[in-house]
mmCIF file of C-alpha atoms in Angstrom:
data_model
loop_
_atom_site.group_PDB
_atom_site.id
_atom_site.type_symbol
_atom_site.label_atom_id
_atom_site.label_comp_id
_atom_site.label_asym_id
_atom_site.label_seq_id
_atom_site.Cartn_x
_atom_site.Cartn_y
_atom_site.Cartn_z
ATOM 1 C CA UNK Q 24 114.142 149.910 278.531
ATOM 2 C CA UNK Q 25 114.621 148.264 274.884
ATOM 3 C CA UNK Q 26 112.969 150.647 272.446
ATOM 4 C CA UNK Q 27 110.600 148.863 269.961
ATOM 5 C CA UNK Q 28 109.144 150.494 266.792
ATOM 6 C CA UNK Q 29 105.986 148.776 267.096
ATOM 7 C CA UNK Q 30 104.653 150.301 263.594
ATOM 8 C CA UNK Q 31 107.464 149.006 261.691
ATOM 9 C CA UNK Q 32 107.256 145.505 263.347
ATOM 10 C CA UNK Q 33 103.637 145.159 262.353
ATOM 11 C CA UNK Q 34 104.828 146.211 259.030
ATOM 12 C CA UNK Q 35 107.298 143.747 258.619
ATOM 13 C CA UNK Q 36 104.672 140.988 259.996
ATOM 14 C CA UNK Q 37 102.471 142.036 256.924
ATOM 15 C CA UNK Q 38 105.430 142.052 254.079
ATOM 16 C CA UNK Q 39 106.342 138.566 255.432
ATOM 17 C CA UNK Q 40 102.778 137.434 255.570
ATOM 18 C CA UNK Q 41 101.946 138.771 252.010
ATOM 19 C CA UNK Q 42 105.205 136.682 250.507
ATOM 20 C CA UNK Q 43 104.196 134.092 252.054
ATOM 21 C CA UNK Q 44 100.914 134.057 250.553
ATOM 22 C CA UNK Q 45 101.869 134.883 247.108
ATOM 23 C CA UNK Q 46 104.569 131.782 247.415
ATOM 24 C CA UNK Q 47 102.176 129.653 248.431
ATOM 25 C CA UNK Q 48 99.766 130.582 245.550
ATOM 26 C CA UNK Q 49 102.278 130.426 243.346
ATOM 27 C CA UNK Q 50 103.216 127.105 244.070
ATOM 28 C CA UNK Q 51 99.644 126.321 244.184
ATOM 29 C CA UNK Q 52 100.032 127.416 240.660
ATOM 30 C CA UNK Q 53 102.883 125.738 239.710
ATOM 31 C CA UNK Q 54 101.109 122.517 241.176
ATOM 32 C CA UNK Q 55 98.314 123.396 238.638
ATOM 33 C CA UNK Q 56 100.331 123.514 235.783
ATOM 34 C CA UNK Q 57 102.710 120.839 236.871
ATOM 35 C CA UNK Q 58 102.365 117.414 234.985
ATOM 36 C CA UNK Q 59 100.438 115.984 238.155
ATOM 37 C CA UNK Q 60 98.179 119.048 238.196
ATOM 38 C CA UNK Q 61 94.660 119.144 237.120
ATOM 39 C CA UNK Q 62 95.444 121.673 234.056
ATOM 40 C CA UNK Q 63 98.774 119.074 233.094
ATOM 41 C CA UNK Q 64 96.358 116.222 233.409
ATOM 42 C CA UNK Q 65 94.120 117.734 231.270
ATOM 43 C CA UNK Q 66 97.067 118.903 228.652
ATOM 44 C CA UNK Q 67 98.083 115.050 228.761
ATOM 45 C CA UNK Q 68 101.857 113.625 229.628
ATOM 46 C CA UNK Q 69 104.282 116.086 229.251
ATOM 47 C CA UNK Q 70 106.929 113.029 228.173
ATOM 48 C CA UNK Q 71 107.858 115.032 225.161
ATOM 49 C CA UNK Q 72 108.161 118.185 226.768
ATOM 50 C CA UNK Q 73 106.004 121.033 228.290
ATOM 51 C CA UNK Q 74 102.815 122.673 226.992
ATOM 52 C CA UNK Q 75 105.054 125.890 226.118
ATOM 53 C CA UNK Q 76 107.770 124.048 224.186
ATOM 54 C CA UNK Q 77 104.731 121.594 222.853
ATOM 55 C CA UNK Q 78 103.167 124.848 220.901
ATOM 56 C CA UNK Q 79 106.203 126.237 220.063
ATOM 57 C CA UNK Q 80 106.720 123.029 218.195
ATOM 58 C CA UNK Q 81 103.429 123.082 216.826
ATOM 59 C CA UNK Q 82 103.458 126.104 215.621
ATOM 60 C CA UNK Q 83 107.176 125.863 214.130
ATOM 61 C CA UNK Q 84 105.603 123.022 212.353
ATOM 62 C CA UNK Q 85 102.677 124.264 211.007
ATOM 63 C CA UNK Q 86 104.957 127.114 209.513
ATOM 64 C CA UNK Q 87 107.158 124.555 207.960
ATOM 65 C CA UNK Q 88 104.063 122.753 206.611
ATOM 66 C CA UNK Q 89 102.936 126.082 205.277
ATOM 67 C CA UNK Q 90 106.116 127.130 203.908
ATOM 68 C CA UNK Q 91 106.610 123.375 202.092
ATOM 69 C CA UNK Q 92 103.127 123.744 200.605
ATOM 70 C CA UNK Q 93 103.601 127.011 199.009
ATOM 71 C CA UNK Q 94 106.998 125.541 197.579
ATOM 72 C CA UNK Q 95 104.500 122.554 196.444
ATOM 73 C CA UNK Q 96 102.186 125.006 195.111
ATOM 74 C CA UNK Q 97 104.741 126.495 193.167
ATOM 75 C CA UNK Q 98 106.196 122.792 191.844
ATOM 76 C CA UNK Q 99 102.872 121.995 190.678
ATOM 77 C CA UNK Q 100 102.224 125.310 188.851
ATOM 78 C CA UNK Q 101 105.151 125.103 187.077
ATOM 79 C CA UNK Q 102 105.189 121.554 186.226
ATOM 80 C CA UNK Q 103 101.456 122.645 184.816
ATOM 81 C CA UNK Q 104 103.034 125.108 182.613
ATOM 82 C CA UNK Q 105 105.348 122.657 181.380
ATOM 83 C CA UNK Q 106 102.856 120.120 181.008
ATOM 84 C CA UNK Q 107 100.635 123.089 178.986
ATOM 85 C CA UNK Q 108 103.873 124.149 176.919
ATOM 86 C CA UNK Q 109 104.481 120.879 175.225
ATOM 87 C CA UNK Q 110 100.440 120.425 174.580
ATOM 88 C CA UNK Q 111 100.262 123.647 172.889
ATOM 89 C CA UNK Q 112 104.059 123.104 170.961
ATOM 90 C CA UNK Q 113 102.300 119.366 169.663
ATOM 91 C CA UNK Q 114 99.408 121.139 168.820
ATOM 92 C CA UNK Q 115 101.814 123.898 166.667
ATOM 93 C CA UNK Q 116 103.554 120.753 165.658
ATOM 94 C CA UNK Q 117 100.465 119.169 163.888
ATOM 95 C CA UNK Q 118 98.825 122.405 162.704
ATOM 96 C CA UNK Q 119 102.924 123.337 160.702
ATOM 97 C CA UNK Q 120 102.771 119.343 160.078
ATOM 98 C CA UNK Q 121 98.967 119.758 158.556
ATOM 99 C CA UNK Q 122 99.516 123.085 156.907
ATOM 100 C CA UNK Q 123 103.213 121.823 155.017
ATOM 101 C CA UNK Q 124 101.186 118.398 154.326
ATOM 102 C CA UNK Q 125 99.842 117.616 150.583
ATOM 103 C CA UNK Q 126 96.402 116.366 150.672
ATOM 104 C CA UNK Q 127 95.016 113.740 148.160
ATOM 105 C CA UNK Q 128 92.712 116.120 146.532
ATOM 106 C CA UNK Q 129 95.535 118.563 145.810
ATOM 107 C CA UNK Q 130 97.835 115.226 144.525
ATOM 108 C CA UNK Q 131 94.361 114.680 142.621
ATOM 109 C CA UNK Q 132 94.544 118.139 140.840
ATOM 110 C CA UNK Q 133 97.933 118.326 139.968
ATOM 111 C CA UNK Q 134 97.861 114.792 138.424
ATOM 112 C CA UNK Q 135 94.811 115.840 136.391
ATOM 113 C CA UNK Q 136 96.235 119.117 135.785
ATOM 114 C CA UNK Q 137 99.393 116.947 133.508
ATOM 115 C CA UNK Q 138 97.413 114.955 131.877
ATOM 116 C CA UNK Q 139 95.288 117.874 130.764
ATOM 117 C CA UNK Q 140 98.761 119.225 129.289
ATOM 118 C CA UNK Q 141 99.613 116.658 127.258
ATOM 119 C CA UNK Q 142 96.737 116.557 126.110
ATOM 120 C CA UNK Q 143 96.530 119.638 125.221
ATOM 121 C CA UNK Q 144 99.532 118.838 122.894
ATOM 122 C CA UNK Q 145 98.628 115.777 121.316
ATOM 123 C CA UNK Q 146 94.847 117.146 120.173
ATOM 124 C CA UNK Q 147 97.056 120.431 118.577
ATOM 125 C CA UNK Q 148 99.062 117.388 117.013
ATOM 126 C CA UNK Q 149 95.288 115.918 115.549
ATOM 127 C CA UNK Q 150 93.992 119.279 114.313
ATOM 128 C CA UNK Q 151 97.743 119.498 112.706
ATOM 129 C CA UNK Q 152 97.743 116.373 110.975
ATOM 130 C CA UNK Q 153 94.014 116.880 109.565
ATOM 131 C CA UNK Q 154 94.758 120.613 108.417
ATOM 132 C CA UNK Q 155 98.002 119.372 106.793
ATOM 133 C CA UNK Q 156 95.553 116.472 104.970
ATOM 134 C CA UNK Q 157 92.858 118.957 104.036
ATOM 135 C CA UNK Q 158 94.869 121.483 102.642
ATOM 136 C CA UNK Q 159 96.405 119.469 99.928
ATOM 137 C CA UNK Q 160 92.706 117.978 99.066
ATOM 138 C CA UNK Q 161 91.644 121.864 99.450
ATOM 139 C CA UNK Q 162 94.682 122.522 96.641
ATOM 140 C CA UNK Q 163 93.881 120.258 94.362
ATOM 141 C CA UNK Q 164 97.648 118.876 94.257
ATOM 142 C CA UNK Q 165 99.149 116.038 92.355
ATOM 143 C CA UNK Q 166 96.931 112.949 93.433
ATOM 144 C CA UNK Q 167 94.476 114.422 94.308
ATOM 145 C CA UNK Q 168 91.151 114.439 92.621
ATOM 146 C CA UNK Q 169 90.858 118.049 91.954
ATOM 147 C CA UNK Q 170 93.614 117.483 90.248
ATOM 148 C CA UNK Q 171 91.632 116.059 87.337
ATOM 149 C CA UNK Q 172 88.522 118.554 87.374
ATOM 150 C CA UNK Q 173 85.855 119.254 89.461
ATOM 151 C CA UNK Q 174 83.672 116.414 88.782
ATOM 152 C CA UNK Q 175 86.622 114.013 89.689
ATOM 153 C CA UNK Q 176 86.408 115.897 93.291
ATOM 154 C CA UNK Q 177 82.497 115.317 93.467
ATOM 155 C CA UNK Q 178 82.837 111.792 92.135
ATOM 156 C CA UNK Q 179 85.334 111.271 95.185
ATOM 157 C CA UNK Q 180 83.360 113.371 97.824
ATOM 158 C CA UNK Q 181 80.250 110.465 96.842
ATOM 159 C CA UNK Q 182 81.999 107.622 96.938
ATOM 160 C CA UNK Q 183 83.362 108.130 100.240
ATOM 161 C CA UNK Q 184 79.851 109.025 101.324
ATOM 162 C CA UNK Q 185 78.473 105.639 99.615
ATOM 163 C CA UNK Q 186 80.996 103.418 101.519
ATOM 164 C CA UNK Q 187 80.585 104.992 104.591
ATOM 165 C CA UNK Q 188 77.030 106.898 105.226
ATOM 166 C CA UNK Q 189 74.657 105.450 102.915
ATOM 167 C CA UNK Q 190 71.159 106.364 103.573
ATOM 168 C CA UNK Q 191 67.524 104.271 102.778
ATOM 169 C CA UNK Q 192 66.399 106.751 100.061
ATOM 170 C CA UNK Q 193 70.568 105.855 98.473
ATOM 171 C CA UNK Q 194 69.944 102.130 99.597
ATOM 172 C CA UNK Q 195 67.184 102.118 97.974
ATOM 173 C CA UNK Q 196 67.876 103.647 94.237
ATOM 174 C CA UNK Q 197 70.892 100.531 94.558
ATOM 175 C CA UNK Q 198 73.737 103.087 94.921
ATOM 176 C CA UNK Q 199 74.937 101.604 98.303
ATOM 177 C CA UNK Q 200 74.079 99.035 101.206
ATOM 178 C CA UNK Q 201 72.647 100.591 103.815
ATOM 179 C CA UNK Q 202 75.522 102.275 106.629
ATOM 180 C CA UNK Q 203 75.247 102.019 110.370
ATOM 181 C CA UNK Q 204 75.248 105.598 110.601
ATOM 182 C CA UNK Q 205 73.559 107.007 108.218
ATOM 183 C CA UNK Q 206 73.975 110.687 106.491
ATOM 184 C CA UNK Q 207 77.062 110.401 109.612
ATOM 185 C CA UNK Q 208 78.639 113.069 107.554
ATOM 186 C CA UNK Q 209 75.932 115.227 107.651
ATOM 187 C CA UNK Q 210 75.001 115.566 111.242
ATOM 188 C CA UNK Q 211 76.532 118.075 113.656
ATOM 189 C CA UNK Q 212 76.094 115.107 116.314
ATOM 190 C CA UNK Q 213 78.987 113.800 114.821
ATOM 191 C CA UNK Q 214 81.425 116.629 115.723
ATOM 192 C CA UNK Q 215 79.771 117.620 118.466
ATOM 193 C CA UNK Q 216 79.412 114.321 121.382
ATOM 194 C CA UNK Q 217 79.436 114.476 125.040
ATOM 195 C CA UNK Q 218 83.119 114.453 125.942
ATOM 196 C CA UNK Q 219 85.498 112.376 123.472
ATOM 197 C CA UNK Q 220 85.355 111.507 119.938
ATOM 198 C CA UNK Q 221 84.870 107.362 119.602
ATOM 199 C CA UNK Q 222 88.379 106.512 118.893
ATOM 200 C CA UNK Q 223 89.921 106.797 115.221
ATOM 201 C CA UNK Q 224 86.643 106.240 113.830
ATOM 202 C CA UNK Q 225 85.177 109.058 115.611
ATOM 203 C CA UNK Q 226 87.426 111.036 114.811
ATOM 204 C CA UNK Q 227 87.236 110.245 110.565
ATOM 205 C CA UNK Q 228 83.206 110.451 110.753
ATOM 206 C CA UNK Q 229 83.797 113.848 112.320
ATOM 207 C CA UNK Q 230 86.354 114.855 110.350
ATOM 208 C CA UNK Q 231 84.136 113.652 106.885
ATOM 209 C CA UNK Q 232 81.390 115.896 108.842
ATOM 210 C CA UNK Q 233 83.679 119.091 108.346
ATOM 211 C CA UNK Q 234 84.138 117.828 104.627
ATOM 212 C CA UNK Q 235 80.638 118.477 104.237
ATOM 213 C CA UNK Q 236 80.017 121.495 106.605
ATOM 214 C CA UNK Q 237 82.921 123.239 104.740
ATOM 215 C CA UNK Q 238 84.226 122.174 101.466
ATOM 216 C CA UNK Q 239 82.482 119.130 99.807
ATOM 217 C CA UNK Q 240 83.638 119.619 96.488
ATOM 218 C CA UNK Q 241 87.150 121.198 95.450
ATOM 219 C CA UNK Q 242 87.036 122.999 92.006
ATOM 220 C CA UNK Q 243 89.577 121.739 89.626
ATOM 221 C CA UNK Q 244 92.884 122.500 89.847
ATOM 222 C CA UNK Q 245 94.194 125.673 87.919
ATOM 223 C CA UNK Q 246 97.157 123.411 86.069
ATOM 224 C CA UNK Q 247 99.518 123.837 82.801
ATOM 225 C CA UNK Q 248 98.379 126.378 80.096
ATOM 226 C CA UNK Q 249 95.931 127.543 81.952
ATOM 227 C CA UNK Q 250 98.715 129.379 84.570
ATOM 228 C CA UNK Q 251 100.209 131.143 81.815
ATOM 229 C CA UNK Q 252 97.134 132.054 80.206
ATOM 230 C CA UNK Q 253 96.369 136.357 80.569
ATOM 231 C CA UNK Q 254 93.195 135.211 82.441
ATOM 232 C CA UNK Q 255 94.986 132.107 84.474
ATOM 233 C CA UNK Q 256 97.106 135.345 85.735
ATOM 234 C CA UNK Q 257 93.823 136.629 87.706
ATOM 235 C CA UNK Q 258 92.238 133.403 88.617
ATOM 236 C CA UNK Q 259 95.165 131.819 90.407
ATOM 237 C CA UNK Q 260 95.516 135.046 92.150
ATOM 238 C CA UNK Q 261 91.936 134.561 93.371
ATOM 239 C CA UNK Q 262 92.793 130.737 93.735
ATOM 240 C CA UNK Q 263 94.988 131.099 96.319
ATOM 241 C CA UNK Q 264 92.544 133.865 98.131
ATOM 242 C CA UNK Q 265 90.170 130.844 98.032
ATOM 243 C CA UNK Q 266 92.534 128.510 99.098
ATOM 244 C CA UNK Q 267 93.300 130.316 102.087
ATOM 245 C CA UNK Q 268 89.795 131.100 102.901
ATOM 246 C CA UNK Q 269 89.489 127.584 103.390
ATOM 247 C CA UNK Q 270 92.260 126.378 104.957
ATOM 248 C CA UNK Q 271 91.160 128.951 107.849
ATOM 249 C CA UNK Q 272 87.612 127.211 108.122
ATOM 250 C CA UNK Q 273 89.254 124.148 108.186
ATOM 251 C CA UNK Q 274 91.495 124.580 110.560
ATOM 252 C CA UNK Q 275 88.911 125.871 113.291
ATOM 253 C CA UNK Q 276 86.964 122.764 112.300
ATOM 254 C CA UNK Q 277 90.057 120.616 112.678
ATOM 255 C CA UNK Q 278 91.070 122.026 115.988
ATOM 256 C CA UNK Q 279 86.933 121.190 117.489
ATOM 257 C CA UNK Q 280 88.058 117.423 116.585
ATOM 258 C CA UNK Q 281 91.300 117.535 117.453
ATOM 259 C CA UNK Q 282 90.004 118.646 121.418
ATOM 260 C CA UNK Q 283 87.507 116.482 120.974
ATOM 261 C CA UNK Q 284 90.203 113.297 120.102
ATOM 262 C CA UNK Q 285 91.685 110.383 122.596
ATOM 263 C CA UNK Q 286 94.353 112.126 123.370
ATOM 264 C CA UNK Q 287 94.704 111.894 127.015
ATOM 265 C CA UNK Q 288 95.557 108.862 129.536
ATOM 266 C CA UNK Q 289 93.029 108.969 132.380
ATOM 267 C CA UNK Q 290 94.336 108.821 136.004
ATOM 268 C CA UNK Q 291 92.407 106.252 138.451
ATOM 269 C CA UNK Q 292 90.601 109.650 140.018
ATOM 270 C CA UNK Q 293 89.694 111.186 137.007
ATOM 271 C CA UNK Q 294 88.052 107.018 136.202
ATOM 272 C CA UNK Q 295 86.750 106.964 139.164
ATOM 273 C CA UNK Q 296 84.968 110.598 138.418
ATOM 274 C CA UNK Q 297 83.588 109.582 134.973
ATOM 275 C CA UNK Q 298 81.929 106.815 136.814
ATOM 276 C CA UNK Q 299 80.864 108.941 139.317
ATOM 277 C CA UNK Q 300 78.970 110.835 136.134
ATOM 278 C CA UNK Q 301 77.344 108.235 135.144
ATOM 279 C CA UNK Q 302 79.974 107.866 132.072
ATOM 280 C CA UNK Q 303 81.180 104.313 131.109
ATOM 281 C CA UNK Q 304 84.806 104.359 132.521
ATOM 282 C CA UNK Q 305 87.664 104.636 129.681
ATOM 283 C CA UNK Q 306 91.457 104.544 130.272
ATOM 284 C CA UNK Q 307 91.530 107.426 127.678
ATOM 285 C CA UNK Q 308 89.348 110.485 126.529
ATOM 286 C CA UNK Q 309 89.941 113.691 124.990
ATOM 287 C CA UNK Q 310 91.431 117.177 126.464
ATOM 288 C CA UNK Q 311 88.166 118.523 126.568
ATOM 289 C CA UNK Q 312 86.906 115.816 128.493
ATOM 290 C CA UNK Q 313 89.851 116.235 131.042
ATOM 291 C CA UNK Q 314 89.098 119.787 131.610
ATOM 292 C CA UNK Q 315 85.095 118.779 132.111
ATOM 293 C CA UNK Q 316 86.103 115.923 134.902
ATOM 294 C CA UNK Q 317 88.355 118.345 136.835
ATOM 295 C CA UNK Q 318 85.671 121.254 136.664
ATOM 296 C CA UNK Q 319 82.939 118.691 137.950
ATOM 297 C CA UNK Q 320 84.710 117.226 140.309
ATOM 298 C CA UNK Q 321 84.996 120.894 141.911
ATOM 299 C CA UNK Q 322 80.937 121.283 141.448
ATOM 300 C CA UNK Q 323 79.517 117.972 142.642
ATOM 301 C CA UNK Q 324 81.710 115.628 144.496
ATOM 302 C CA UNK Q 325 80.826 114.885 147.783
ATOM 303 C CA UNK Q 326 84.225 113.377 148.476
ATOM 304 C CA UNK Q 327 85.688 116.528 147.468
ATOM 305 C CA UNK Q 328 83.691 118.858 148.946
ATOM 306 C CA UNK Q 329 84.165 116.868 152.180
ATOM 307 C CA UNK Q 330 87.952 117.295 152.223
ATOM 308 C CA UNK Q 331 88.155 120.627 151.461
ATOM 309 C CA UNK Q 332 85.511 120.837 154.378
ATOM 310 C CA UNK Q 333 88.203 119.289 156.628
ATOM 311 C CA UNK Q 334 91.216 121.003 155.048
ATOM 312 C CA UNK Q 335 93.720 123.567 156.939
ATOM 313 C CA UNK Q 336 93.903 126.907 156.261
ATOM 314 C CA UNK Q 337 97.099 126.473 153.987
ATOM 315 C CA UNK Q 338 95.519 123.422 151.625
ATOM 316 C CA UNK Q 339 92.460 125.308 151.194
ATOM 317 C CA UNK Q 340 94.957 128.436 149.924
ATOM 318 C CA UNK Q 341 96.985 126.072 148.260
ATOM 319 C CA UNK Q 342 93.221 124.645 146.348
ATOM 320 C CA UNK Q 343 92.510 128.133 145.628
ATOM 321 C CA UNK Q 344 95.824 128.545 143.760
ATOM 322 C CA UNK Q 345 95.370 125.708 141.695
ATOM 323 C CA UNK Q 346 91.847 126.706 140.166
ATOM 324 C CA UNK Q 347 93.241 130.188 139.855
ATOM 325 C CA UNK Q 348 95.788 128.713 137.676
ATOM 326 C CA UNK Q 349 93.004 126.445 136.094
ATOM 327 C CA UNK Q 350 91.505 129.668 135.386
ATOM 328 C CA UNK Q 351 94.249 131.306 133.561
ATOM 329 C CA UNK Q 352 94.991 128.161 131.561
ATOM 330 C CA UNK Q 353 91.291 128.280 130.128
ATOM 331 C CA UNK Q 354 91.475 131.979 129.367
ATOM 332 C CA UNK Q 355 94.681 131.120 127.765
ATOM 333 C CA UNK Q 356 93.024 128.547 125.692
ATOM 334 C CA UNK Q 357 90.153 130.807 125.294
ATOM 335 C CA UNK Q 358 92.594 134.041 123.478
ATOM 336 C CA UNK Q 359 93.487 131.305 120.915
ATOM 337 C CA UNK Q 360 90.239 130.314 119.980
ATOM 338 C CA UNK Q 361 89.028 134.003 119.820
ATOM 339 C CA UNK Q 362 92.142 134.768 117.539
ATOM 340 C CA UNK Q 363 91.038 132.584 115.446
ATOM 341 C CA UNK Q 364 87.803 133.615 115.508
ATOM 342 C CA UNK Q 365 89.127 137.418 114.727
ATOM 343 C CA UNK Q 366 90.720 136.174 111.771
ATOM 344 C CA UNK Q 367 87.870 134.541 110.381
ATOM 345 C CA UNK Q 368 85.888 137.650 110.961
ATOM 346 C CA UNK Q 369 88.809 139.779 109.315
ATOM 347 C CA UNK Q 370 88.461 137.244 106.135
ATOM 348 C CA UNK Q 371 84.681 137.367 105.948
ATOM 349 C CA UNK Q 372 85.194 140.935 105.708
ATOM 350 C CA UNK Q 373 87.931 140.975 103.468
ATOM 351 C CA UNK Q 374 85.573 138.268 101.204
ATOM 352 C CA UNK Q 375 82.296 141.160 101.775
ATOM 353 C CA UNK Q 376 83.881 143.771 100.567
ATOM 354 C CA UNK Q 377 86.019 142.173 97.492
ATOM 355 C CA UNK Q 378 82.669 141.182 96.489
ATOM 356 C CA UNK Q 379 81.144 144.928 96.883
ATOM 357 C CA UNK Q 380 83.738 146.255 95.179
ATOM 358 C CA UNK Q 381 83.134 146.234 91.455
ATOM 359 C CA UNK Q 382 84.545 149.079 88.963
ATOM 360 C CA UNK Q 383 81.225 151.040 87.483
ATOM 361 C CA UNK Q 384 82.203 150.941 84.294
ATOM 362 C CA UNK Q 385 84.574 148.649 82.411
ATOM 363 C CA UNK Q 386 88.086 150.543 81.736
ATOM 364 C CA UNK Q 387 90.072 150.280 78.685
ATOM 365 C CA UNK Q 388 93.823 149.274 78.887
ATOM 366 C CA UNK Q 389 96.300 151.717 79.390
ATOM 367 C CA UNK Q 390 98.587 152.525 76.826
ATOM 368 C CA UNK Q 391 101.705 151.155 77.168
ATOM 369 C CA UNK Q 392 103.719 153.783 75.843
ATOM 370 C CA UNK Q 393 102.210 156.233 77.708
#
């Protein structure tokens, strides 16, 4: 009889049936997925390839989209800090180009600041001249009318005062016609104006002013046998103490007209300032009229004050500067009027005590042989 192994037949039977299930459900599967399937249908034509590949090209993409926009990012970011770079170097451009820039104020002050200069010169120049004219009345020299005595000098000092300054009360005794300004020459309005000195006639009615403040009458002149005379000795001695006396008032006299002169060409600002002032514009006006404009123009322009509002850091430096060296220049100015006033205190004392000094008794005269 054939021998059978029943047990592993039925075994068998069951592997093959099992395969043959799981191929069939596979293929069902397959089927499924397949591009006639109801999953492929749903996933759409698989023309360009299957779902699998499909994602794997999506998502290959989408890297590649991700990886180009980073690179983007980082193109824009530093095209931004190139963009910001050059902003910020213009801006340093214009802030070195403001700072190194002279502004019209500054052009304004240094303009000013010449003219003040020369001017400064030429009114030294004016006190010089009238000091120089003074002193020889003051000396009683060879023509002039101290020369001839003291009355001579009086006569002189009236005449001039006639012609020019006659009064009503001198009008009317018939000793003159009656002056546009009169008793000029004894008014300290006439030295002392607003500004500037009304051109050369200004500048004799002040200068005939100091004639009367200091020395309206010269004593005669100490002249032939009286300087070899035993007492003509003394007195010229005390002559020239006198002489020198006055030259020294004089000359601080001469130098408040000679500031007070035309001595300086106006620039169009400095015009434009008197105006400004309320002053009646003049091409010319004296140094210490100069010095006023500049120092008022700092105070009370608006157009000024609105610049320097709007200034860089380095103009408004620069502005300081300049009125620091304004400064300087007036205290300058200011040492040689006070040395002058020294001196004139040092010869008021000198005059005091000369005039203290007197010997108690009167002394006899030494003996020559002894």
């Amino acid at each position: 009889m054939a021998v059978v192994d029943w047990a592993s037949l039925g075994v068998s039977q069951a592997m093959k049936f099992i395969q043959n299930q799981m191929s069939n459900t596979l293929t069902s599967i397959t089927g499924q997925l397949g591009a006639n399937g109801p999953l492929g249908q749903l996933l759409g034509s698989n023309q360009f390839g299957s779902v699998t590949t499909l994602l794997q090209q999506g998502f290959t993409q989408i890297a590649n989209y991700q990886k180009a926009q980073v690179d983007a990012h980082g193109q824009l970011l530093d095209g931004q800090n190139l963009a910001m770079t050059r902003v910020q170097r213009d801006f340093r451009n214009a802030q070195i180009r403001d700072e190194h820039s002279v502004g019209s104020i500054h052009c304004a002050a240094l303009d000013g600041g010449q003219s003040v200069i020369t001017g400064a010169s030429k009114s030294w120049q004016v006190a010089t001249s009238i000091t120089a004219v003074t002193d020889k009345r003051g000396e009683g020299g060879k023509n002039q009318p101290a020369y001839y005595g003291s009355a001579q000098a009086a006569q002189a000092n009236n005449e001039l005062h006639y012609k020019r300054y006659c009064s009503d009360v001198e009008a009317a005794a018939g000793l003159c016609s009656l002056s546009s300004t009169p008793n000029g020459d004894q008014e300290a309005s006439t030295l002392f104006i607003s500004g500037t000195l009304n051109g050369q006639d200004g500048v004799n009615a002040a200068n005939d002013y100091t004639i009367s403040l200091i020395q309206p009458v010269v004593p005669s002149t100490i002249r032939g046998d009286q300087l070899t005379s035993a007492i003509g000795t003394e007195a010229i001695a005390r002559r020239r103490a006198y002489n020198a006396r006055m030259s020294l008032a004089r000359r601080v006299t001469s130098y408040a007209i000679g500031v007070q002169s035309p001595s300086v060409t106006l620039t169009a600002d400095q015009q434009t300032e008197m105006q400004n002032e309320g002053l009646a514009s003049t091409p010319t006006a004296s140094w210490l009229q100069a010095l006023m404009l500049d120092t008022n123009r700092r105070l009370s322009s608006t157009n000024y004050h609105a610049q320097l509002a709007a200034m860089p850091l380095a103009s408004v430096e620069r502005e300081i500067a300049t009125e620091i060296s304004e400064t300087n220049y007036l205290l300058v100015q200011l040492f040689r009027l006070e040395l002058m006033h020294a001196t004139t205190a040092a010869a008021q004392l000198a005059q005091n005590v000369e005039r203290d000094y007197q010997p108690p008794t009167q002394m006899a005269s030494p003996n020559i042989s002894n």
